[in-house]
């Protein structure tokens, strides 16, 4: 049976995310940050795991990291499942945990423990993020893309199409910076 509240859940999440990320822009391009959120939502909406909670979580996936939003607030507004999915893809490491490599290993282990929906959401995020980093910051992209390759190794429960697309995106971005260097 279809959830009659599904369209409202997704629409409310999109509005909330746009409001919370208002004024934020994508690094390198200056495009409103909500464009990234919409791209990730569109990618998961086309996945085999598509459901209202996952699409809503895609709109909200950076809210814990990049805004003053709390997990408790997400749960109160969007339910336990959406809150759990957002928390599943959010970084848990802190600067005091050590150097970037250590922090990324902590975050990777956290995401690896997630369910298939968390893995699909993270794969969509990887797809959306990789190309612009390689295009606009090749020096940082070498580090960033290596981190994404390691991340892809643990995202084994996600949508197969998203996994293939993410792998191809990372490899194409890697090839593009190799041509420059």
XYZ file of N, CA, C and O in Angstrom:
724
model
N 0.846 -1.184 0.000
C 0.000 0.000 0.000
C 0.891 1.246 0.000
O 1.825 1.373 0.766
N 0.586 2.170 -0.864
C 1.385 3.389 -0.978
C 1.166 4.285 0.238
O 0.074 4.361 0.775
N 2.208 4.956 0.628
C 2.134 5.893 1.750
C 1.560 7.208 1.243
O 2.161 7.887 0.415
N 0.380 7.574 1.737
C -0.263 8.797 1.260
C 0.496 10.050 1.665
O 0.282 11.120 1.114
N 1.402 9.935 2.620
C 2.179 11.092 3.073
C 3.517 11.222 2.343
O 4.254 12.155 2.590
N 3.822 10.265 1.451
C 5.112 10.246 0.771
C 5.419 11.533 0.013
O 6.501 12.092 0.185
N 4.518 12.033 -0.832
C 4.856 13.272 -1.551
C 5.125 14.440 -0.600
O 6.009 15.253 -0.851
N 4.378 14.501 0.482
C 4.576 15.566 1.458
C 5.929 15.419 2.142
O 6.632 16.411 2.340
N 6.310 14.205 2.486
C 7.595 13.961 3.146
C 8.738 14.461 2.272
O 9.612 15.204 2.734
N 8.747 14.084 1.020
C 9.824 14.482 0.114
C 9.792 15.990 -0.119
O 10.833 16.661 -0.058
N 8.622 16.531 -0.379
C 8.509 17.974 -0.619
C 8.916 18.771 0.614
O 9.636 19.772 0.499
N 8.486 18.319 1.783
C 8.862 19.015 3.019
C 10.371 18.949 3.254
O 10.975 19.925 3.701
N 10.972 17.802 2.948
C 12.422 17.664 3.111
C 13.158 18.601 2.155
O 14.149 19.243 2.542
N 12.677 18.706 0.926
C 13.314 19.592 -0.049
C 13.223 21.048 0.394
O 14.212 21.789 0.318
N 12.068 21.452 0.876
C 11.894 22.836 1.343
C 12.796 23.098 2.545
O 13.502 24.112 2.608
N 12.789 22.191 3.503
C 13.614 22.326 4.704
C 15.097 22.429 4.327
O 15.823 23.298 4.824
N 15.547 21.544 3.437
C 16.958 21.533 3.038
C 17.330 22.839 2.343
O 18.394 23.414 2.617
N 16.474 23.306 1.458
C 16.769 24.573 0.765
C 16.855 25.727 1.765
O 17.716 26.602 1.627
N 15.959 25.717 2.741
C 15.995 26.781 3.757
C 17.260 26.695 4.596
O 17.916 27.707 4.854
N 17.609 25.498 5.046
C 18.775 25.332 5.910
C 20.088 25.607 5.189
O 21.055 26.035 5.802
N 20.120 25.327 3.905
C 21.343 25.542 3.129
C 21.306 26.871 2.370
O 22.189 27.123 1.540
N 20.317 27.704 2.658
C 20.187 28.999 1.966
C 21.476 29.799 2.132
O 22.043 29.883 3.223
N 21.943 30.352 1.044
C 23.173 31.147 1.078
C 24.434 30.322 0.882
O 25.497 30.875 0.618
N 24.348 29.010 1.023
C 25.510 28.155 0.795
C 25.632 27.882 -0.696
O 24.626 27.716 -1.388
N 26.859 27.839 -1.181
C 27.105 27.558 -2.588
C 28.123 26.430 -2.712
O 28.898 26.165 -1.793
N 28.106 25.789 -3.870
C 29.061 24.720 -4.142
C 30.455 25.318 -4.311
O 30.633 26.325 -4.999
N 31.409 24.688 -3.675
C 32.797 25.089 -3.828
C 33.148 24.973 -5.313
O 32.670 24.079 -5.997
N 33.938 25.856 -5.778
C 34.442 25.929 -7.150
C 33.466 26.574 -8.129
O 33.880 27.312 -9.003
N 32.163 26.266 -8.041
C 31.234 26.744 -9.073
C 30.359 27.902 -8.612
O 29.845 28.633 -9.452
N 30.144 28.032 -7.318
C 29.260 29.064 -6.803
C 27.781 28.789 -7.033
O 26.936 29.622 -6.729
N 27.450 27.631 -7.532
C 26.058 27.238 -7.748
C 25.404 27.011 -6.382
O 26.051 26.493 -5.466
N 24.134 27.388 -6.226
C 23.467 27.146 -4.933
C 23.616 25.686 -4.481
O 23.484 24.759 -5.298
N 23.902 25.499 -3.219
C 24.166 24.169 -2.674
C 23.008 23.212 -2.895
O 23.205 22.007 -3.064
N 21.794 23.751 -2.921
C 20.625 22.888 -3.096
C 20.664 22.130 -4.417
O 20.014 21.087 -4.550
N 21.445 22.598 -5.392
C 21.554 21.855 -6.659
C 22.176 20.480 -6.416
O 21.768 19.491 -7.028
N 23.165 20.410 -5.541
C 23.781 19.125 -5.182
C 22.762 18.226 -4.496
O 22.639 17.045 -4.817
N 22.007 18.775 -3.576
C 21.010 17.991 -2.851
C 19.970 17.431 -3.814
O 19.575 16.258 -3.712
N 19.525 18.259 -4.751
C 18.556 17.815 -5.745
C 19.115 16.740 -6.660
O 18.406 15.791 -7.024
N 20.390 16.883 -7.020
C 21.017 15.863 -7.867
C 21.074 14.525 -7.145
O 20.738 13.477 -7.715
N 21.475 14.531 -5.884
C 21.544 13.288 -5.106
C 20.142 12.694 -4.948
O 19.953 11.478 -5.099
N 19.149 13.525 -4.690
C 17.768 13.037 -4.567
C 17.306 12.398 -5.874
O 16.656 11.343 -5.865
N 17.636 13.019 -7.000
C 17.256 12.450 -8.291
C 17.919 11.112 -8.551
O 17.297 10.187 -9.090
N 19.175 10.997 -8.176
C 19.891 9.733 -8.368
C 19.273 8.607 -7.538
O 19.060 7.504 -8.047
N 18.978 8.863 -6.270
C 18.401 7.791 -5.452
C 16.964 7.496 -5.852
O 16.494 6.363 -5.710
N 16.264 8.492 -6.388
C 14.884 8.274 -6.831
C 14.828 7.288 -7.991
O 13.821 6.611 -8.185
N 15.919 7.194 -8.741
C 15.982 6.273 -9.873
C 16.577 4.917 -9.493
O 16.696 4.040 -10.344
N 16.926 4.726 -8.237
C 17.564 3.477 -7.807
C 16.517 2.423 -7.442
O 15.347 2.732 -7.237
N 16.985 1.174 -7.339
C 16.072 0.091 -6.946
C 15.600 0.255 -5.508
O 14.585 -0.307 -5.120
N 16.318 1.027 -4.724
C 15.949 1.246 -3.325
C 15.066 2.472 -3.129
O 14.793 2.861 -1.987
N 14.632 3.101 -4.209
C 13.859 4.337 -4.112
C 12.630 4.146 -3.225
O 11.871 3.189 -3.376
N 12.493 5.060 -2.294
C 11.325 5.114 -1.414
C 11.293 6.537 -0.861
O 12.299 7.243 -0.904
N 10.150 6.973 -0.368
C 10.059 8.349 0.130
C 11.098 8.691 1.200
O 11.672 9.779 1.169
N 11.362 7.778 2.124
C 12.336 8.064 3.184
C 13.726 8.284 2.607
O 14.453 9.187 3.037
N 14.117 7.485 1.614
C 15.440 7.633 1.015
C 15.549 8.939 0.229
O 16.556 9.639 0.322
N 14.517 9.285 -0.516
C 14.553 10.527 -1.295
C 14.574 11.732 -0.356
O 15.329 12.692 -0.575
N 13.783 11.679 0.707
C 13.806 12.761 1.698
C 15.191 12.860 2.333
O 15.743 13.954 2.491
N 15.780 11.720 2.686
C 17.119 11.711 3.295
C 18.166 12.272 2.330
O 19.112 12.938 2.759
N 17.979 12.033 1.038
C 18.912 12.589 0.061
C 18.884 14.114 0.100
O 19.932 14.756 0.056
N 17.704 14.690 0.188
C 17.610 16.152 0.302
C 18.290 16.649 1.570
O 18.867 17.732 1.598
N 18.247 15.851 2.614
C 18.731 16.261 3.937
C 20.130 15.753 4.268
O 20.646 16.031 5.356
N 20.767 15.037 3.355
C 21.962 14.264 3.714
C 23.138 15.080 4.236
O 23.970 14.551 4.958
N 23.218 16.346 3.917
C 24.321 17.170 4.427
C 23.892 18.103 5.556
O 24.688 18.917 6.032
N 22.668 17.979 5.995
C 22.146 18.933 6.986
C 22.828 18.805 8.354
O 23.022 19.818 9.023
N 23.202 17.597 8.763
C 23.861 17.446 10.064
C 25.290 17.990 10.026
O 25.773 18.515 11.024
N 25.950 17.854 8.883
C 27.337 18.298 8.757
C 27.462 19.790 8.457
O 28.398 20.438 8.915
N 26.538 20.319 7.662
C 26.734 21.656 7.104
C 25.766 22.727 7.597
O 25.815 23.861 7.132
N 24.870 22.365 8.508
C 23.929 23.343 9.066
C 23.823 23.099 10.569
O 24.416 22.158 11.097
N 23.038 23.910 11.235
C 22.846 23.768 12.686
C 21.785 22.722 13.022
O 21.425 22.547 14.185
N 21.305 21.991 12.038
C 20.279 20.972 12.244
C 20.815 19.837 13.105
O 21.959 19.404 12.937
N 19.982 19.329 13.998
C 20.356 18.193 14.842
C 19.612 16.938 14.394
O 18.569 17.026 13.736
N 20.143 15.797 14.770
C 19.482 14.539 14.443
C 18.117 14.463 15.124
O 17.147 13.979 14.536
N 18.039 14.950 16.334
C 16.765 14.962 17.057
C 15.723 15.792 16.295
O 14.554 15.404 16.195
N 16.153 16.917 15.763
C 15.259 17.769 14.975
C 14.793 17.040 13.711
O 13.603 17.087 13.360
N 15.718 16.368 13.026
C 15.338 15.616 11.832
C 14.321 14.535 12.171
O 13.344 14.342 11.444
N 14.551 13.826 13.270
C 13.627 12.762 13.657
C 12.247 13.328 13.976
O 11.227 12.762 13.569
N 12.194 14.439 14.683
C 10.903 15.046 15.033
C 10.148 15.512 13.791
O 8.922 15.383 13.720
N 10.868 16.011 12.811
C 10.220 16.564 11.619
C 9.951 15.530 10.533
O 8.953 15.621 9.816
N 10.862 14.549 10.391
C 10.785 13.647 9.244
C 10.715 12.165 9.610
O 10.622 11.329 8.717
N 10.798 11.851 10.880
C 10.681 10.461 11.309
C 12.015 9.791 11.549
O 13.074 10.261 11.124
N 11.926 8.671 12.238
C 13.120 7.922 12.650
C 13.916 7.400 11.451
O 15.140 7.462 11.426
N 13.218 6.877 10.436
C 13.914 6.290 9.291
C 14.737 7.335 8.538
O 15.908 7.105 8.224
N 14.161 8.476 8.240
C 14.889 9.531 7.537
C 16.079 9.990 8.381
O 17.197 10.118 7.884
N 15.848 10.211 9.654
C 16.916 10.637 10.551
C 18.048 9.613 10.591
O 19.231 9.967 10.554
N 17.700 8.337 10.633
C 18.690 7.254 10.665
C 19.511 7.229 9.378
O 20.731 7.050 9.402
N 18.848 7.434 8.241
C 19.562 7.425 6.967
C 20.538 8.603 6.867
O 21.672 8.438 6.427
N 20.084 9.782 7.275
C 20.962 10.957 7.243
C 22.159 10.737 8.174
O 23.311 10.994 7.795
N 21.904 10.238 9.363
C 23.002 9.963 10.302
C 23.951 8.910 9.739
O 25.165 8.979 9.953
N 23.413 7.962 8.988
C 24.230 6.894 8.420
C 25.251 7.372 7.394
O 26.300 6.746 7.233
N 24.942 8.472 6.703
C 25.891 8.990 5.704
C 26.683 10.190 6.208
O 27.574 10.684 5.514
N 26.387 10.647 7.394
C 27.074 11.823 7.951
C 28.398 11.423 8.582
O 28.512 10.370 9.211
N 29.393 12.290 8.420
C 30.692 12.047 9.041
C 30.542 12.043 10.562
O 29.804 12.852 11.119
N 31.247 11.123 11.194
C 31.216 11.036 12.651
C 32.560 11.426 13.267
O 32.652 11.614 14.472
N 33.583 11.523 12.439
C 34.904 11.888 12.966
C 34.936 13.364 13.321
O 34.136 14.161 12.839
N 35.881 13.700 14.168
C 36.095 15.081 14.611
C 37.564 15.430 14.404
O 38.421 14.539 14.373
N 37.895 16.704 14.308
C 39.296 17.083 14.106
C 40.246 16.470 15.142
O 41.377 16.095 14.805
N 39.797 16.338 16.353
C 40.659 15.783 17.398
C 40.935 14.281 17.225
O 41.773 13.711 17.936
N 40.255 13.638 16.269
C 40.507 12.221 15.998
C 41.828 11.993 15.264
O 42.302 10.866 15.191
N 42.413 13.049 14.713
C 43.705 12.903 14.051
C 43.728 13.489 12.661
O 42.857 14.273 12.279
N 44.725 13.080 11.910
C 44.921 13.588 10.554
C 43.780 13.125 9.641
O 43.013 12.223 9.982
N 43.712 13.737 8.466
C 42.619 13.459 7.533
C 42.465 11.960 7.254
O 41.350 11.440 7.240
N 43.543 11.247 7.027
C 43.458 9.823 6.705
C 42.783 9.037 7.827
O 41.978 8.131 7.575
N 43.094 9.366 9.059
C 42.479 8.700 10.209
C 40.989 9.043 10.276
O 40.144 8.160 10.467
N 40.669 10.313 10.108
C 39.255 10.734 10.153
C 38.448 10.066 9.044
O 37.325 9.599 9.280
N 39.001 10.000 7.856
C 38.276 9.388 6.734
C 38.089 7.886 6.958
O 37.072 7.317 6.565
N 39.046 7.236 7.599
C 38.895 5.809 7.922
C 37.764 5.611 8.931
O 36.973 4.655 8.818
N 37.653 6.481 9.897
C 36.559 6.426 10.878
C 35.214 6.619 10.168
O 34.260 5.858 10.392
N 35.139 7.605 9.311
C 33.894 7.878 8.586
C 33.537 6.727 7.643
O 32.367 6.351 7.527
N 34.525 6.163 6.989
C 34.303 5.031 6.079
C 33.758 3.824 6.850
O 32.816 3.167 6.412
N 34.327 3.538 8.012
C 33.850 2.419 8.829
C 32.411 2.652 9.282
O 31.599 1.718 9.324
N 32.088 3.885 9.596
C 30.722 4.235 10.002
C 29.738 3.969 8.864
O 28.715 3.308 9.059
N 30.038 4.447 7.677
C 29.143 4.243 6.529
C 29.062 2.765 6.168
O 27.991 2.267 5.801
N 30.159 2.045 6.291
C 30.180 0.622 5.940
C 29.160 -0.169 6.752
O 28.595 -1.151 6.253
N 28.898 0.254 7.976
C 27.944 -0.444 8.843
C 26.488 -0.175 8.446
O 25.580 -0.811 8.956
N 26.276 0.749 7.534
C 24.925 1.134 7.144
C 24.221 0.082 6.309
O 24.832 -0.820 5.740
N 22.927 0.256 6.198
C 22.079 -0.639 5.410
C 22.204 -0.317 3.916
O 22.908 0.611 3.518
N 21.488 -1.054 3.090
C 21.512 -0.855 1.640
C 21.089 0.562 1.261
O 21.642 1.151 0.327
N 20.126 1.131 1.976
C 19.680 2.486 1.664
C 20.782 3.507 1.944
O 20.994 4.440 1.159
N 21.484 3.341 3.041
C 22.611 4.222 3.377
C 23.685 4.110 2.295
O 24.212 5.127 1.821
N 23.982 2.901 1.877
C 25.004 2.698 0.854
C 24.586 3.350 -0.464
O 25.403 4.002 -1.129
N 23.332 3.193 -0.848
C 22.861 3.816 -2.093
C 22.931 5.330 -2.005
O 23.332 5.998 -2.967
N 22.555 5.877 -0.873
C 22.610 7.329 -0.688
C 24.044 7.829 -0.776
O 24.336 8.833 -1.439
N 24.965 7.123 -0.158
C 26.372 7.540 -0.203
C 26.929 7.416 -1.623
O 27.712 8.268 -2.069
N 26.525 6.382 -2.353
C 26.966 6.238 -3.742
C 26.499 7.421 -4.583
O 27.263 7.967 -5.385
N 25.251 7.837 -4.400
C 24.725 8.988 -5.141
C 25.512 10.252 -4.793
O 25.794 11.079 -5.667
N 25.880 10.405 -3.538
C 26.670 11.559 -3.107
C 28.051 11.553 -3.770
O 28.541 12.590 -4.211
N 28.665 10.389 -3.852
C 29.971 10.267 -4.508
C 29.854 10.689 -5.974
O 30.685 11.454 -6.478
N 28.827 10.211 -6.654
C 28.620 10.558 -8.061
C 28.535 12.073 -8.221
O 29.166 12.660 -9.101
N 27.760 12.702 -7.369
C 27.538 14.138 -7.481
C 28.787 14.964 -7.178
O 28.965 16.033 -7.750
N 29.637 14.475 -6.313
C 30.784 15.262 -5.857
C 32.061 15.138 -6.683
O 32.853 16.084 -6.736
N 32.287 14.016 -7.306
C 33.617 13.737 -7.867
C 34.030 14.590 -9.050
O 35.185 15.021 -9.135
N 33.149 14.830 -9.974
C 33.550 15.508 -11.209
C 34.053 16.918 -10.981
O 35.062 17.332 -11.556
N 33.349 17.679 -10.133
C 33.764 19.074 -9.957
C 35.101 19.174 -9.225
O 35.904 20.059 -9.527
N 35.361 18.270 -8.313
C 36.643 18.299 -7.606
C 37.779 18.069 -8.603
O 38.780 18.788 -8.600
N 37.612 17.083 -9.460
C 38.663 16.778 -10.433
C 38.853 17.929 -11.421
O 39.980 18.253 -11.795
N 37.762 18.542 -11.810
C 37.831 19.615 -12.796
C 38.478 20.882 -12.241
O 39.309 21.499 -12.887
N 38.121 21.243 -11.005
C 38.536 22.537 -10.472
C 39.714 22.495 -9.502
O 40.313 23.529 -9.237
N 40.023 21.312 -8.949
C 41.122 21.230 -7.977
C 41.879 19.910 -8.142
O 41.809 19.030 -7.276
N 42.601 19.760 -9.252
C 43.289 18.495 -9.522
C 44.248 18.058 -8.419
O 44.373 16.863 -8.147
N 44.908 18.992 -7.766
C 45.858 18.616 -6.705
C 45.123 17.940 -5.544
O 45.524 16.866 -5.089
N 44.048 18.549 -5.077
C 43.265 17.941 -4.001
C 42.553 16.689 -4.493
O 42.364 15.731 -3.733
N 42.169 16.673 -5.755
C 41.435 15.526 -6.301
C 42.227 14.230 -6.163
O 41.631 13.171 -5.980
N 43.533 14.295 -6.226
C 44.327 13.072 -6.074
C 44.071 12.419 -4.720
O 43.898 11.208 -4.625
N 44.013 13.215 -3.682
C 43.721 12.707 -2.338
C 42.250 12.293 -2.251
O 41.917 11.199 -1.798
N 41.380 13.170 -2.694
C 39.941 12.971 -2.594
C 39.490 11.708 -3.340
O 38.711 10.906 -2.817
N 39.967 11.531 -4.547
C 39.544 10.372 -5.343
C 40.080 9.065 -4.769
O 39.404 8.034 -4.838
N 41.257 9.084 -4.180
C 41.773 7.891 -3.502
C 40.858 7.531 -2.331
O 40.564 6.353 -2.089
N 40.385 8.551 -1.607
C 39.444 8.313 -0.506
C 38.148 7.718 -1.034
O 37.565 6.824 -0.409
N 37.674 8.188 -2.165
C 36.425 7.688 -2.738
C 36.592 6.255 -3.230
O 35.669 5.448 -3.102
N 37.750 5.917 -3.795
C 37.975 4.521 -4.197
C 37.923 3.603 -2.985
O 37.316 2.531 -3.031
N 38.522 4.017 -1.884
C 38.473 3.220 -0.654
C 37.036 3.117 -0.134
O 36.612 2.057 0.337
N 36.296 4.200 -0.235
C 34.901 4.193 0.200
C 34.071 3.233 -0.640
O 33.247 2.472 -0.110
N 34.271 3.240 -1.949
C 33.512 2.347 -2.828
C 33.707 0.878 -2.460
O 32.808 0.066 -2.643
N 34.868 0.544 -1.926
C 35.144 -0.839 -1.528
C 34.211 -1.323 -0.422
O 33.933 -2.518 -0.321
N 33.719 -0.416 0.410
C 32.858 -0.834 1.528
C 31.373 -0.598 1.254
O 30.527 -1.010 2.047
N 31.040 0.034 0.156
C 29.636 0.299 -0.172
C 29.081 -0.846 -1.013
O 28.672 -0.679 -2.154
N 29.053 -2.025 -0.418
C 28.712 -3.238 -1.159
C 27.233 -3.621 -1.104
O 26.821 -4.581 -1.748
N 26.430 -2.889 -0.363
C 25.004 -3.213 -0.275
C 24.127 -2.227 -1.045
O 22.906 -2.345 -1.056
N 24.744 -1.261 -1.691
C 23.985 -0.254 -2.414
C 23.480 -0.742 -3.756
O 23.828 -1.831 -4.232
N 22.669 0.081 -4.381
C 22.124 -0.178 -5.706
C 23.257 -0.456 -6.693
O 24.229 0.305 -6.763
N 23.131 -1.547 -7.464
C 24.196 -1.939 -8.392
C 24.455 -0.882 -9.463
O 25.609 -0.639 -9.835
N 23.396 -0.270 -9.989
C 23.590 0.753 -11.013
C 24.337 1.950 -10.433
O 25.257 2.481 -11.060
N 23.955 2.395 -9.229
C 24.653 3.509 -8.589
C 26.105 3.141 -8.297
O 27.008 3.976 -8.440
N 26.341 1.909 -7.911
C 27.710 1.449 -7.631
C 28.552 1.522 -8.912
O 29.673 2.035 -8.904
N 27.990 1.037 -10.023
C 28.703 1.092 -11.296
C 28.941 2.540 -11.713
O 30.053 2.909 -12.126
N 27.912 3.351 -11.592
C 28.023 4.762 -11.975
C 29.055 5.486 -11.109
O 29.861 6.285 -11.622
N 29.050 5.214 -9.816
C 30.021 5.842 -8.916
C 31.441 5.397 -9.264
O 32.364 6.224 -9.318
N 31.624 4.125 -9.513
C 32.954 3.616 -9.881
C 33.446 4.257 -11.169
O 34.606 4.677 -11.264
N 32.557 4.341 -12.161
C 32.929 4.962 -13.432
C 33.241 6.449 -13.257
O 34.191 6.968 -13.856
N 32.461 7.127 -12.429
C 32.685 8.556 -12.180
C 34.042 8.784 -11.531
O 34.792 9.685 -11.940
N 34.367 7.976 -10.545
C 35.663 8.102 -9.862
C 36.800 7.805 -10.835
O 37.804 8.532 -10.871
N 36.637 6.772 -11.633
C 37.710 6.415 -12.575
C 37.869 7.467 -13.668
O 38.983 7.803 -14.063
N 36.773 8.013 -14.172
C 36.863 9.073 -15.176
C 37.517 10.325 -14.601
O 38.340 10.965 -15.265
N 37.157 10.660 -13.369
C 37.762 11.829 -12.727
C 39.260 11.593 -12.511
O 40.065 12.491 -12.723
N 39.607 10.373 -12.119
C 41.015 10.027 -11.926
C 41.784 10.129 -13.236
O 42.888 10.684 -13.279
N 41.188 9.631 -14.302
C 41.828 9.698 -15.622
C 41.996 11.150 -16.073
O 43.020 11.501 -16.653
N 41.012 11.983 -15.764
C 41.100 13.386 -16.204
C 42.232 14.127 -15.501
O 42.897 14.958 -16.119
N 42.476 13.817 -14.236
C 43.593 14.500 -13.560
C 44.939 13.908 -13.954
O 45.945 14.593 -13.941
N 44.923 12.624 -14.356
C 46.164 12.005 -14.823
C 46.630 12.641 -16.127
O 47.831 12.792 -16.366
N 45.680 13.021 -16.960
C 46.009 13.668 -18.235
C 46.645 15.038 -18.013
O 47.469 15.481 -18.815
N 46.248 15.700 -16.927
C 46.798 17.016 -16.627
C 48.171 16.943 -15.987
O 48.939 17.878 -16.075
N 48.401 15.865 -15.238
C 49.638 15.782 -14.474
C 50.687 15.101 -15.218
O 51.817 15.229 -15.288
